[in-house]
mmCIF file of C-alpha atoms and ligand atoms in Angstrom:
data_model
loop_
_atom_site.group_PDB
_atom_site.id
_atom_site.type_symbol
_atom_site.label_atom_id
_atom_site.label_comp_id
_atom_site.label_asym_id
_atom_site.label_seq_id
_atom_site.Cartn_x
_atom_site.Cartn_y
_atom_site.Cartn_z
ATOM 1 C CA MET A 36 -11.275 -53.957 -91.227
ATOM 2 C CA ARG A 37 -9.852 -56.277 -88.575
ATOM 3 C CA THR A 38 -12.094 -59.061 -87.361
ATOM 4 C CA THR A 39 -13.431 -59.148 -83.829
ATOM 5 C CA ALA A 40 -11.206 -62.120 -83.046
ATOM 6 C CA ASP A 41 -8.137 -60.204 -84.297
ATOM 7 C CA LEU A 42 -8.991 -57.224 -82.134
ATOM 8 C CA LEU A 43 -9.602 -59.351 -79.042
ATOM 9 C CA ASN A 44 -6.248 -60.987 -79.644
ATOM 10 C CA LEU A 45 -4.557 -57.622 -79.987
ATOM 11 C CA ALA A 46 -6.220 -56.421 -76.781
ATOM 12 C CA ASP A 47 -4.966 -59.480 -75.011
ATOM 13 C CA GLY A 48 -1.372 -58.673 -75.877
ATOM 14 C CA ALA A 49 -1.494 -54.882 -75.556
ATOM 15 C CA LEU A 50 -3.753 -53.737 -72.730
ATOM 16 C CA LEU A 51 -3.178 -54.046 -69.018
ATOM 17 C CA LYS A 52 -6.015 -56.144 -67.666
ATOM 18 C CA THR A 53 -7.447 -53.622 -65.231
ATOM 19 C CA TYR A 54 -11.034 -54.136 -66.456
ATOM 20 C CA LYS A 55 -13.279 -57.177 -66.846
ATOM 21 C CA GLN A 56 -14.381 -56.709 -70.451
ATOM 22 C CA PRO A 57 -16.808 -58.974 -72.316
ATOM 23 C CA PRO A 58 -15.618 -60.348 -75.663
ATOM 24 C CA LEU A 59 -17.087 -57.745 -77.971
ATOM 25 C CA VAL A 60 -15.612 -54.603 -79.530
ATOM 26 C CA LEU A 61 -17.697 -51.471 -80.018
ATOM 27 C CA THR A 62 -17.027 -49.424 -83.069
ATOM 28 C CA ARG A 63 -19.869 -46.964 -83.745
ATOM 29 C CA GLY A 64 -22.732 -45.209 -82.000
ATOM 30 C CA GLU A 65 -25.770 -43.093 -82.775
ATOM 31 C CA GLY A 66 -28.173 -41.756 -80.187
ATOM 32 C CA CYS A 67 -28.669 -44.507 -77.595
ATOM 33 C CA ARG A 68 -27.519 -47.281 -79.909
ATOM 34 C CA VAL A 69 -24.018 -48.672 -80.405
ATOM 35 C CA TRP A 70 -22.742 -51.335 -82.790
ATOM 36 C CA ASP A 71 -19.980 -53.878 -82.391
ATOM 37 C CA THR A 72 -17.475 -55.067 -84.987
ATOM 38 C CA ASP A 73 -19.818 -57.911 -85.977
ATOM 39 C CA GLY A 74 -22.556 -55.402 -86.786
ATOM 40 C CA ARG A 75 -24.662 -56.293 -83.736
ATOM 41 C CA GLU A 76 -26.756 -53.441 -82.387
ATOM 42 C CA TYR A 77 -27.089 -52.655 -78.661
ATOM 43 C CA LEU A 78 -29.311 -50.308 -76.726
ATOM 44 C CA ASP A 79 -27.020 -48.278 -74.457
ATOM 45 C CA LEU A 80 -28.691 -47.693 -71.084
ATOM 46 C CA PHE A 81 -25.636 -46.532 -69.192
ATOM 47 C CA ALA A 82 -23.980 -44.062 -71.589
ATOM 48 C CA GLY A 83 -20.419 -45.063 -70.780
ATOM 49 C CA ILE A 84 -21.075 -44.568 -67.031
ATOM 50 C CA ALA A 85 -23.229 -41.443 -67.170
ATOM 51 C CA VAL A 86 -20.897 -39.771 -69.654
ATOM 52 C CA SER A 87 -22.540 -39.601 -73.085
ATOM 53 C CA VAL A 88 -25.334 -37.276 -71.916
ATOM 54 C CA LEU A 89 -26.265 -36.295 -75.482
ATOM 55 C CA GLY A 90 -26.099 -39.879 -76.715
ATOM 56 C CA HIS A 91 -23.612 -40.918 -79.373
ATOM 57 C CA ALA A 92 -22.746 -38.794 -82.396
ATOM 58 C CA HIS A 93 -25.066 -35.913 -81.491
ATOM 59 C CA PRO A 94 -24.820 -33.564 -84.519
ATOM 60 C CA ALA A 95 -24.153 -30.434 -82.427
ATOM 61 C CA LEU A 96 -21.299 -32.104 -80.534
ATOM 62 C CA VAL A 97 -19.851 -33.674 -83.685
ATOM 63 C CA GLN A 98 -19.946 -30.318 -85.459
ATOM 64 C CA ALA A 99 -18.385 -28.448 -82.507
ATOM 65 C CA VAL A 100 -15.520 -30.924 -82.152
ATOM 66 C CA ALA A 101 -14.855 -31.235 -85.879
ATOM 67 C CA SER A 102 -14.793 -27.515 -86.574
ATOM 68 C CA GLN A 103 -12.731 -26.756 -83.467
ATOM 69 C CA ALA A 104 -10.207 -29.469 -84.381
ATOM 70 C CA ALA A 105 -9.752 -27.781 -87.739
ATOM 71 C CA ARG A 106 -9.211 -24.365 -86.123
ATOM 72 C CA LEU A 107 -7.236 -24.885 -82.889
ATOM 73 C CA ILE A 108 -6.820 -27.863 -80.565
ATOM 74 C CA HIS A 109 -4.284 -26.878 -77.961
ATOM 75 C CA VAL A 110 -2.067 -23.986 -76.894
ATOM 76 C CA SER A 111 -1.471 -24.830 -73.165
ATOM 77 C CA ASN A 112 -2.369 -22.623 -70.227
ATOM 78 C CA TYR A 113 0.499 -20.276 -71.012
ATOM 79 C CA PHE A 114 -2.199 -18.513 -73.001
ATOM 80 C CA TYR A 115 -5.941 -18.029 -72.859
ATOM 81 C CA ASN A 116 -7.933 -19.542 -75.674
ATOM 82 C CA ASP A 117 -11.373 -18.293 -76.674
ATOM 83 C CA ARG A 118 -13.231 -21.576 -76.128
ATOM 84 C CA GLN A 119 -11.753 -22.080 -72.639
ATOM 85 C CA VAL A 120 -12.915 -18.657 -71.491
ATOM 86 C CA GLU A 121 -16.395 -19.107 -72.966
ATOM 87 C CA PHE A 122 -16.775 -22.595 -71.505
ATOM 88 C CA ALA A 123 -15.653 -21.577 -68.012
ATOM 89 C CA SER A 124 -18.068 -18.655 -68.081
ATOM 90 C CA ALA A 125 -21.015 -20.793 -69.221
ATOM 91 C CA LEU A 126 -20.141 -23.492 -66.698
ATOM 92 C CA VAL A 127 -20.063 -21.264 -63.627
ATOM 93 C CA ARG A 128 -23.320 -19.679 -64.763
ATOM 94 C CA ALA A 129 -25.037 -23.076 -65.135
ATOM 95 C CA ALA A 130 -23.787 -24.227 -61.730
ATOM 96 C CA GLY A 131 -24.417 -20.961 -59.896
ATOM 97 C CA MET A 132 -20.745 -20.828 -58.904
ATOM 98 C CA ASP A 133 -18.125 -18.124 -59.454
ATOM 99 C CA ARG A 134 -14.845 -19.528 -60.808
ATOM 100 C CA ALA A 135 -13.750 -22.689 -62.613
ATOM 101 C CA PHE A 136 -10.545 -24.664 -62.914
ATOM 102 C CA LEU A 137 -10.645 -26.915 -65.968
ATOM 103 C CA CYS A 138 -8.937 -30.310 -65.996
ATOM 104 C CA ASN A 139 -9.323 -33.734 -67.596
ATOM 105 C CA SER A 140 -11.030 -36.251 -65.315
ATOM 106 C CA GLY A 141 -13.018 -36.717 -62.152
ATOM 107 C CA ALA A 142 -10.101 -37.884 -60.052
ATOM 108 C CA GLU A 143 -8.109 -34.860 -61.163
ATOM 109 C CA ALA A 144 -10.987 -32.547 -60.257
ATOM 110 C CA ASN A 145 -11.179 -34.034 -56.750
ATOM 111 C CA GLU A 146 -7.399 -33.819 -56.336
ATOM 112 C CA GLY A 147 -7.565 -30.145 -57.222
ATOM 113 C CA ALA A 148 -10.500 -29.514 -54.897
ATOM 114 C CA LEU A 149 -8.586 -31.141 -52.061
ATOM 115 C CA LYS A 150 -5.523 -28.993 -52.718
ATOM 116 C CA LEU A 151 -7.646 -25.865 -52.946
ATOM 117 C CA CYS A 152 -9.327 -26.513 -49.588
ATOM 118 C CA ARG A 153 -6.072 -27.126 -47.735
ATOM 119 C CA ARG A 154 -4.468 -24.127 -49.376
ATOM 120 C CA HIS A 155 -7.444 -21.898 -48.533
ATOM 121 C CA HIS A 156 -6.978 -22.492 -44.807
ATOM 122 C CA PHE A 157 -3.183 -22.185 -45.149
ATOM 123 C CA THR A 158 -3.578 -18.811 -46.849
ATOM 124 C CA ARG A 159 -5.659 -17.617 -43.901
ATOM 125 C CA GLY A 160 -2.994 -18.694 -41.449
ATOM 126 C CA ASP A 161 -4.965 -21.717 -40.262
ATOM 127 C CA THR A 162 -2.178 -24.185 -41.003
ATOM 128 C CA GLU A 163 -3.609 -26.901 -38.729
ATOM 129 C CA ARG A 164 -6.715 -27.318 -40.849
ATOM 130 C CA VAL A 165 -5.692 -30.134 -43.156
ATOM 131 C CA ASP A 166 -8.109 -32.977 -42.363
ATOM 132 C CA VAL A 167 -10.777 -34.113 -44.767
ATOM 133 C CA ILE A 168 -13.858 -36.162 -43.952
ATOM 134 C CA ALA A 169 -15.419 -38.379 -46.614
ATOM 135 C CA THR A 170 -18.079 -41.101 -46.400
ATOM 136 C CA HIS A 171 -18.140 -44.903 -46.348
ATOM 137 C CA GLN A 172 -18.727 -46.570 -49.743
ATOM 138 C CA SER A 173 -18.009 -43.284 -51.511
ATOM 139 C CA PHE A 174 -16.168 -43.148 -54.813
ATOM 140 C CA HIS A 175 -13.962 -40.193 -55.666
ATOM 141 C CA GLY A 176 -11.427 -41.621 -58.124
ATOM 142 C CA ARG A 177 -8.298 -43.732 -58.425
ATOM 143 C CA THR A 178 -5.331 -41.358 -58.158
ATOM 144 C CA LEU A 179 -3.657 -41.463 -54.760
ATOM 145 C CA GLY A 180 -5.364 -38.404 -53.248
ATOM 146 C CA ALA A 181 -8.803 -39.238 -54.671
ATOM 147 C CA LEU A 182 -8.268 -42.873 -53.697
ATOM 148 C CA ALA A 183 -7.715 -41.855 -50.077
ATOM 149 C CA LEU A 184 -11.072 -40.042 -50.175
ATOM 150 C CA THR A 185 -12.783 -43.100 -51.677
ATOM 151 C CA GLY A 186 -14.439 -44.938 -48.789
ATOM 152 C CA GLN A 187 -13.966 -48.472 -50.139
ATOM 153 C CA PRO A 188 -10.965 -50.217 -48.540
ATOM 154 C CA LYS A 189 -10.810 -52.858 -51.310
ATOM 155 C CA TYR A 190 -9.527 -50.135 -53.649
ATOM 156 C CA TRP A 191 -6.682 -49.190 -51.260
ATOM 157 C CA GLU A 192 -5.112 -52.604 -50.923
ATOM 158 C CA GLY A 193 -1.503 -52.863 -51.971
ATOM 159 C CA PHE A 194 -0.997 -49.202 -52.793
ATOM 160 C CA GLY A 195 1.057 -48.260 -49.763
ATOM 161 C CA PRO A 196 0.488 -45.527 -47.192
ATOM 162 C CA ARG A 197 -2.649 -43.507 -47.806
ATOM 163 C CA LEU A 198 -2.771 -39.717 -47.829
ATOM 164 C CA SER A 199 -2.898 -38.752 -44.153
ATOM 165 C CA GLY A 200 -5.619 -36.619 -42.597
ATOM 166 C CA VAL A 201 -8.509 -38.365 -44.360
ATOM 167 C CA SER A 202 -11.221 -40.235 -42.453
ATOM 168 C CA HIS A 203 -14.637 -41.659 -43.264
ATOM 169 C CA VAL A 204 -18.070 -41.554 -41.606
ATOM 170 C CA PRO A 205 -21.326 -43.325 -42.539
ATOM 171 C CA TYR A 206 -23.130 -41.770 -45.520
ATOM 172 C CA GLY A 207 -26.361 -39.985 -44.676
ATOM 173 C CA ASP A 208 -25.495 -39.711 -40.983
ATOM 174 C CA LEU A 209 -25.219 -36.093 -39.801
ATOM 175 C CA GLN A 210 -24.587 -37.034 -36.172
ATOM 176 C CA ALA A 211 -21.561 -39.129 -37.072
ATOM 177 C CA LEU A 212 -20.247 -36.292 -39.208
ATOM 178 C CA GLU A 213 -20.733 -33.715 -36.473
ATOM 179 C CA ALA A 214 -18.966 -35.960 -33.962
ATOM 180 C CA ARG A 215 -15.974 -36.320 -36.290
ATOM 181 C CA MET A 216 -15.578 -32.609 -37.065
ATOM 182 C CA ASN A 217 -13.131 -30.450 -35.172
ATOM 183 C CA ASP A 218 -10.840 -27.455 -35.603
ATOM 184 C CA ARG A 219 -8.587 -29.472 -37.872
ATOM 185 C CA THR A 220 -11.347 -30.234 -40.372
ATOM 186 C CA ALA A 221 -10.506 -28.504 -43.643
ATOM 187 C CA ALA A 222 -13.272 -29.978 -45.768
ATOM 188 C CA VAL A 223 -16.045 -32.530 -46.079
ATOM 189 C CA ILE A 224 -16.576 -34.236 -49.434
ATOM 190 C CA VAL A 225 -19.906 -35.854 -50.256
ATOM 191 C CA GLU A 226 -21.660 -37.215 -53.356
ATOM 192 C CA PRO A 227 -25.267 -35.913 -53.485
ATOM 193 C CA ILE A 228 -26.209 -39.488 -54.494
ATOM 194 C CA GLN A 229 -23.608 -42.241 -54.169
ATOM 195 C CA GLY A 230 -23.265 -43.651 -57.661
ATOM 196 C CA GLU A 231 -20.578 -46.315 -57.604
ATOM 197 C CA ALA A 232 -21.868 -47.586 -54.246
ATOM 198 C CA GLY A 233 -25.111 -48.588 -55.983
ATOM 199 C CA VAL A 234 -27.218 -45.424 -56.387
ATOM 200 C CA LEU A 235 -27.672 -44.627 -52.692
ATOM 201 C CA VAL A 236 -29.932 -41.637 -52.073
ATOM 202 C CA PRO A 237 -29.319 -39.949 -48.687
ATOM 203 C CA PRO A 238 -32.150 -38.897 -46.344
ATOM 204 C CA LYS A 239 -33.857 -35.638 -47.235
ATOM 205 C CA GLY A 240 -32.042 -32.644 -45.773
ATOM 206 C CA TYR A 241 -28.694 -34.438 -45.571
ATOM 207 C CA LEU A 242 -26.891 -32.192 -48.047
ATOM 208 C CA GLN A 243 -28.174 -29.028 -46.378
ATOM 209 C CA GLY A 244 -27.168 -30.509 -43.033
ATOM 210 C CA VAL A 245 -23.623 -31.195 -44.256
ATOM 211 C CA ARG A 246 -23.382 -27.688 -45.598
ATOM 212 C CA ASP A 247 -24.638 -26.150 -42.341
ATOM 213 C CA LEU A 248 -22.264 -28.239 -40.206
ATOM 214 C CA CYS A 249 -19.347 -27.204 -42.417
ATOM 215 C CA HIS A 250 -20.193 -23.548 -42.091
ATOM 216 C CA ARG A 251 -20.662 -23.804 -38.339
ATOM 217 C CA ARG A 252 -17.273 -25.519 -37.932
ATOM 218 C CA GLY A 253 -15.264 -23.439 -40.418
ATOM 219 C CA ALA A 254 -14.824 -26.290 -42.895
ATOM 220 C CA LEU A 255 -15.499 -26.288 -46.626
ATOM 221 C CA PHE A 256 -18.198 -28.394 -48.283
ATOM 222 C CA ILE A 257 -17.114 -30.137 -51.483
ATOM 223 C CA ALA A 258 -19.979 -31.631 -53.498
ATOM 224 C CA ASP A 259 -18.661 -34.368 -55.783
ATOM 225 C CA GLU A 260 -21.174 -34.003 -58.618
ATOM 226 C CA ILE A 261 -19.061 -35.963 -61.066
ATOM 227 C CA GLN A 262 -21.841 -38.504 -61.588
ATOM 228 C CA THR A 263 -24.917 -36.577 -60.409
ATOM 229 C CA GLY A 264 -24.103 -33.363 -62.293
ATOM 230 C CA VAL A 265 -24.838 -32.160 -65.835
ATOM 231 C CA GLY A 266 -28.609 -32.473 -65.736
ATOM 232 C CA ARG A 267 -29.100 -36.104 -64.771
ATOM 233 C CA THR A 268 -31.262 -35.351 -61.721
ATOM 234 C CA GLY A 269 -33.393 -32.732 -63.464
ATOM 235 C CA ARG A 270 -31.210 -29.736 -62.590
ATOM 236 C CA PHE A 271 -27.690 -28.936 -63.730
ATOM 237 C CA LEU A 272 -26.435 -29.969 -60.277
ATOM 238 C CA ALA A 273 -28.133 -32.331 -57.841
ATOM 239 C CA CYS A 274 -27.410 -29.745 -55.106
ATOM 240 C CA GLN A 275 -29.536 -27.215 -56.979
ATOM 241 C CA ARG A 276 -32.576 -29.500 -56.595
ATOM 242 C CA GLU A 277 -32.398 -28.918 -52.878
ATOM 243 C CA GLY A 278 -31.199 -25.328 -52.984
ATOM 244 C CA VAL A 279 -27.908 -26.345 -51.356
ATOM 245 C CA GLU A 280 -24.850 -24.212 -52.039
ATOM 246 C CA ALA A 281 -21.575 -26.094 -51.833
ATOM 247 C CA ASP A 282 -18.288 -24.206 -51.476
ATOM 248 C CA VAL A 283 -16.646 -26.371 -54.121
ATOM 249 C CA VAL A 284 -18.280 -28.509 -56.814
ATOM 250 C CA THR A 285 -16.410 -31.132 -58.807
ATOM 251 C CA LEU A 286 -17.594 -32.233 -62.249
ATOM 252 C CA ALA A 287 -16.422 -34.600 -64.983
ATOM 253 C CA LYS A 288 -18.187 -37.581 -66.648
ATOM 254 C CA GLY A 289 -21.015 -35.980 -68.691
ATOM 255 C CA ILE A 290 -19.661 -32.453 -68.767
ATOM 256 C CA ALA A 291 -18.353 -32.663 -72.345
ATOM 257 C CA GLY A 292 -20.471 -35.564 -73.576
ATOM 258 C CA GLY A 293 -17.582 -38.027 -73.709
ATOM 259 C CA VAL A 294 -14.617 -35.803 -74.487
ATOM 260 C CA PRO A 295 -12.390 -36.119 -71.387
ATOM 261 C CA VAL A 296 -13.045 -33.022 -69.287
ATOM 262 C CA GLY A 297 -13.197 -32.385 -65.565
ATOM 263 C CA ALA A 298 -13.583 -29.213 -63.528
ATOM 264 C CA PHE A 299 -13.818 -27.868 -60.051
ATOM 265 C CA LEU A 300 -15.919 -24.798 -59.395
ATOM 266 C CA VAL A 301 -15.615 -22.510 -56.405
ATOM 267 C CA ARG A 302 -17.263 -19.485 -54.826
ATOM 268 C CA SER A 303 -15.475 -16.147 -55.043
ATOM 269 C CA ALA A 304 -14.495 -16.316 -51.352
ATOM 270 C CA LEU A 305 -12.155 -19.186 -52.327
ATOM 271 C CA ALA A 306 -10.888 -17.672 -55.560
ATOM 272 C CA GLY A 307 -7.680 -16.436 -53.947
ATOM 273 C CA ALA A 308 -6.617 -19.805 -52.535
ATOM 274 C CA LEU A 309 -4.772 -20.984 -55.623
ATOM 275 C CA VAL A 310 -2.551 -18.191 -56.946
ATOM 276 C CA PRO A 311 -0.333 -18.495 -60.069
ATOM 277 C CA GLY A 312 2.072 -21.380 -59.733
ATOM 278 C CA THR A 313 0.157 -23.351 -57.088
ATOM 279 C CA HIS A 314 -1.825 -25.646 -59.404
ATOM 280 C CA GLY A 315 -1.965 -26.523 -63.065
ATOM 281 C CA THR A 316 -2.453 -29.138 -65.757
ATOM 282 C CA THR A 317 -1.183 -29.161 -69.328
ATOM 283 C CA PHE A 318 -4.345 -30.195 -71.165
ATOM 284 C CA GLY A 319 -6.940 -28.512 -68.891
ATOM 285 C CA GLY A 320 -9.329 -26.224 -70.766
ATOM 286 C CA ASN A 321 -7.790 -27.021 -74.114
ATOM 287 C CA ALA A 322 -9.733 -25.531 -76.991
ATOM 288 C CA LEU A 323 -10.994 -28.857 -78.339
ATOM 289 C CA ALA A 324 -12.248 -30.085 -74.954
ATOM 290 C CA ALA A 325 -13.782 -26.710 -74.094
ATOM 291 C CA ALA A 326 -15.584 -26.549 -77.457
ATOM 292 C CA ALA A 327 -17.143 -29.930 -76.649
ATOM 293 C CA GLY A 328 -18.198 -28.726 -73.204
ATOM 294 C CA LEU A 329 -19.748 -25.577 -74.655
ATOM 295 C CA ALA A 330 -21.712 -27.639 -77.161
ATOM 296 C CA VAL A 331 -23.054 -29.875 -74.386
ATOM 297 C CA LEU A 332 -24.179 -26.897 -72.276
ATOM 298 C CA GLY A 333 -25.865 -25.427 -75.355
ATOM 299 C CA VAL A 334 -27.788 -28.596 -76.180
ATOM 300 C CA LEU A 335 -28.863 -29.186 -72.556
ATOM 301 C CA GLU A 336 -30.627 -25.816 -72.776
ATOM 302 C CA SER A 337 -31.871 -25.883 -76.360
ATOM 303 C CA GLU A 338 -33.330 -29.403 -76.120
ATOM 304 C CA GLY A 339 -34.773 -28.907 -72.629
ATOM 305 C CA LEU A 340 -32.876 -31.934 -71.308
ATOM 306 C CA PHE A 341 -33.210 -31.080 -67.606
ATOM 307 C CA SER A 342 -36.996 -31.372 -67.559
ATOM 308 C CA ARG A 343 -36.715 -34.352 -69.878
ATOM 309 C CA ALA A 344 -34.436 -36.127 -67.383
ATOM 310 C CA GLU A 345 -36.902 -35.399 -64.629
ATOM 311 C CA ALA A 346 -39.956 -36.622 -66.558
ATOM 312 C CA LEU A 347 -38.330 -39.738 -68.013
ATOM 313 C CA GLY A 348 -36.769 -40.435 -64.621
ATOM 314 C CA GLU A 349 -40.278 -40.703 -63.147
ATOM 315 C CA VAL A 350 -41.255 -43.136 -65.869
ATOM 316 C CA LEU A 351 -38.142 -45.244 -65.350
ATOM 317 C CA ALA A 352 -38.494 -45.233 -61.556
ATOM 318 C CA GLY A 353 -42.109 -46.362 -61.857
ATOM 319 C CA ARG A 354 -41.208 -49.218 -64.159
ATOM 320 C CA LEU A 355 -38.334 -50.353 -61.899
ATOM 321 C CA ARG A 356 -40.621 -50.323 -58.845
ATOM 322 C CA ALA A 357 -43.046 -52.471 -60.806
ATOM 323 C CA LEU A 358 -40.237 -54.969 -61.484
ATOM 324 C CA CYS A 359 -39.662 -55.299 -57.724
ATOM 325 C CA GLU A 360 -43.343 -56.067 -57.254
ATOM 326 C CA ALA A 361 -43.469 -58.504 -60.162
ATOM 327 C CA PHE A 362 -40.249 -60.363 -59.324
ATOM 328 C CA PRO A 363 -39.683 -60.050 -55.542
ATOM 329 C CA SER A 364 -37.230 -62.955 -55.515
ATOM 330 C CA ALA A 365 -35.079 -61.266 -58.176
ATOM 331 C CA ALA A 366 -35.300 -57.504 -57.557
ATOM 332 C CA VAL A 367 -35.551 -56.081 -54.037
ATOM 333 C CA GLU A 368 -35.418 -52.292 -54.373
ATOM 334 C CA ALA A 369 -35.625 -49.521 -56.947
ATOM 335 C CA ARG A 370 -34.207 -46.118 -56.065
ATOM 336 C CA GLY A 371 -32.757 -42.995 -57.605
ATOM 337 C CA VAL A 372 -33.477 -39.497 -58.857
ATOM 338 C CA GLY A 373 -34.163 -38.498 -62.459
ATOM 339 C CA LEU A 374 -32.146 -40.481 -64.971
ATOM 340 C CA MET A 375 -29.908 -41.916 -62.268
ATOM 341 C CA GLN A 376 -31.732 -45.027 -61.097
ATOM 342 C CA GLY A 377 -30.678 -48.286 -59.519
ATOM 343 C CA LEU A 378 -32.375 -51.665 -59.278
ATOM 344 C CA GLU A 379 -30.962 -53.764 -56.475
ATOM 345 C CA LEU A 380 -30.933 -57.471 -57.270
ATOM 346 C CA HIS A 381 -31.761 -60.179 -54.746
ATOM 347 C CA SER A 382 -28.679 -61.734 -53.133
ATOM 348 C CA SER A 383 -29.474 -65.060 -54.822
ATOM 349 C CA VAL A 384 -29.162 -63.493 -58.299
ATOM 350 C CA ASP A 385 -25.852 -63.463 -60.187
ATOM 351 C CA PRO A 386 -25.516 -59.816 -61.282
ATOM 352 C CA ARG A 387 -22.732 -60.354 -63.860
ATOM 353 C CA GLU A 388 -24.764 -63.096 -65.508
ATOM 354 C CA VAL A 389 -27.742 -60.711 -65.625
ATOM 355 C CA LEU A 390 -25.565 -58.214 -67.525
ATOM 356 C CA ALA A 391 -24.415 -60.985 -69.889
ATOM 357 C CA ARG A 392 -28.008 -62.061 -70.617
ATOM 358 C CA LEU A 393 -28.980 -58.452 -71.232
ATOM 359 C CA ARG A 394 -26.101 -58.159 -73.716
ATOM 360 C CA ASP A 395 -27.397 -61.282 -75.456
ATOM 361 C CA ARG A 396 -30.699 -59.408 -75.792
ATOM 362 C CA GLY A 397 -28.885 -56.370 -77.175
ATOM 363 C CA VAL A 398 -28.948 -54.183 -74.053
ATOM 364 C CA LEU A 399 -25.922 -52.654 -72.324
ATOM 365 C CA LEU A 400 -26.105 -51.868 -68.598
ATOM 366 C CA SER A 401 -23.563 -51.603 -65.780
ATOM 367 C CA LEU A 402 -23.503 -52.355 -62.084
ATOM 368 C CA GLY A 403 -23.156 -49.918 -59.220
ATOM 369 C CA GLY A 404 -21.814 -51.640 -56.136
ATOM 370 C CA ASP A 405 -21.918 -55.432 -56.288
ATOM 371 C CA ARG A 406 -25.525 -56.012 -57.183
ATOM 372 C CA VAL A 407 -27.308 -52.915 -58.362
ATOM 373 C CA LEU A 408 -28.263 -52.521 -62.023
ATOM 374 C CA ARG A 409 -27.431 -48.901 -62.733
ATOM 375 C CA PHE A 410 -29.489 -46.959 -65.259
ATOM 376 C CA VAL A 411 -27.696 -43.740 -66.266
ATOM 377 C CA PRO A 412 -28.654 -43.369 -69.938
ATOM 378 C CA ALA A 413 -28.199 -40.407 -72.250
ATOM 379 C CA LEU A 414 -30.585 -37.591 -71.342
ATOM 380 C CA THR A 415 -31.777 -37.718 -74.961
ATOM 381 C CA ILE A 416 -33.103 -41.274 -74.604
ATOM 382 C CA THR A 417 -36.672 -41.784 -75.851
ATOM 383 C CA ARG A 418 -39.560 -43.219 -73.883
ATOM 384 C CA GLU A 419 -39.679 -46.142 -76.355
ATOM 385 C CA GLU A 420 -35.996 -46.923 -75.826
ATOM 386 C CA LEU A 421 -36.393 -46.843 -72.051
ATOM 387 C CA ASP A 422 -39.384 -49.160 -72.275
ATOM 388 C CA ARG A 423 -37.533 -51.545 -74.568
ATOM 389 C CA GLY A 424 -34.587 -51.639 -72.145
ATOM 390 C CA VAL A 425 -36.753 -52.286 -69.090
ATOM 391 C CA ASP A 426 -38.714 -54.951 -71.016
ATOM 392 C CA ALA A 427 -35.416 -56.768 -71.608
ATOM 393 C CA VAL A 428 -34.577 -56.547 -67.896
ATOM 394 C CA ALA A 429 -38.031 -57.958 -67.072
ATOM 395 C CA GLU A 430 -37.430 -60.880 -69.441
ATOM 396 C CA VAL A 431 -34.147 -61.708 -67.723
ATOM 397 C CA LEU A 432 -35.606 -61.358 -64.219
ATOM 398 C CA GLN A 433 -38.471 -63.690 -65.069
ATOM 399 C CA GLU A 434 -36.018 -66.566 -64.782
ATOM 400 C CA PRO A 435 -32.979 -64.953 -63.236
ATOM 401 C CA PRO A 436 -29.547 -66.594 -63.182
ATOM 402 C CA ARG A 437 -28.854 -67.696 -59.602
ATOM 403 C CA THR A 438 -25.546 -67.616 -57.807
ATOM 404 C CA ARG A 439 -24.117 -71.051 -57.118
HETATM 405 C C1 PLP B 196 -16.482 -41.546 -61.802
HETATM 406 C C2 PLP B 196 -16.398 -40.767 -60.544
HETATM 407 C C3 PLP B 196 -15.184 -40.191 -60.120
HETATM 408 C C4 PLP B 196 -13.884 -40.419 -60.834
HETATM 409 O O1 PLP B 196 -13.882 -39.888 -62.127
HETATM 410 P P1 PLP B 196 -12.727 -40.338 -63.155
HETATM 411 O O2 PLP B 196 -12.982 -39.472 -64.350
HETATM 412 O O3 PLP B 196 -12.922 -41.797 -63.407
HETATM 413 O O4 PLP B 196 -11.430 -40.059 -62.513
HETATM 414 C C5 PLP B 196 -15.205 -39.430 -58.970
HETATM 415 N N1 PLP B 196 -16.324 -39.232 -58.269
HETATM 416 C C6 PLP B 196 -17.504 -39.761 -58.644
HETATM 417 C C7 PLP B 196 -18.730 -39.491 -57.847
HETATM 418 C C8 PLP B 196 -17.576 -40.558 -59.788
HETATM 419 O O5 PLP B 196 -18.743 -41.122 -60.150
#
């Protein structure tokens, strides 16, 4: 096996440096633990950004992928494949939606949703309805269309003219949204909880309010559930918690437990918007990816992971609130729903150094926004593992690294 130093050297000469990666190389995982090439063990509290919902190497997912790989991986969308059909059917049932388009990432799901909404109005002869309203600080992906929706100007810089017809309003503010809507508004896209912005939970009733405004004004409501979906908030979708029915739901991240899969789901009223030839993707719904997705949906049910996320989320939220009380000059706010929780650090604390010290203690976490520790672990995490992770955070916050 290559040494860690060899691999870091190779990385240096082979990868584009689009990420700030610490000098370690992960090579194996099991449950909520991962190991690096030096054999060091880490507790994984962020599951590859809310992706590995079943943890690492879950036997049911391993078995589904291995046996499907041996049978059939890919035939393209020129043909149906059995797994694709079964996965789409299970997915729309879980989400309470009617039809699915399967793709490969979150950005691709949002791109597709955007196309579908514009095309829906076009099909009805409403060719002026092309505008889309998104929210400040939102994150919807890095491809050019999704990037235009993303309400963080730092991500736009240097990439030329943005997709036209997209504007942004403050998150959680129904009045601002209403004031922006008009007869050109094709769709409104909102995250039920803003993840990348730092786990921002909107005021109660916001999602229902967005949905109602959309319906009143003839626009479509897209819920970007790419981070909130797949059980993390205690229901399959965060919208389902509040009984809110979006017109379009986008999913990715946890949907296939780490195998790259995205999807957008629509209600039957929109099913005619994209007819043959109007949208497609080579890999989408391939048998291997769909088998992984099916396995994840099966385990979410059979292991009762929704209620588990809800119960453990309460425990985690309680412990994070206690950290704010214990270390007010290091942690200022705890917030979140279920197993999607954030701990906002005091402005005097160096968040990247906090992550580094946690790594030294064998704990992996990520940031949302500039200074929010984001806890989005596998839904299979144990109470003991959660406690161990939060204990490590408490140790670091006892004498937190300060910004210079
Ligand atoms: C991660 C994320 C995306 C983008 O997904 P990719 O798979 O990285 O393209 C879009 N929306 C939300 C809410 C996300 O968290």
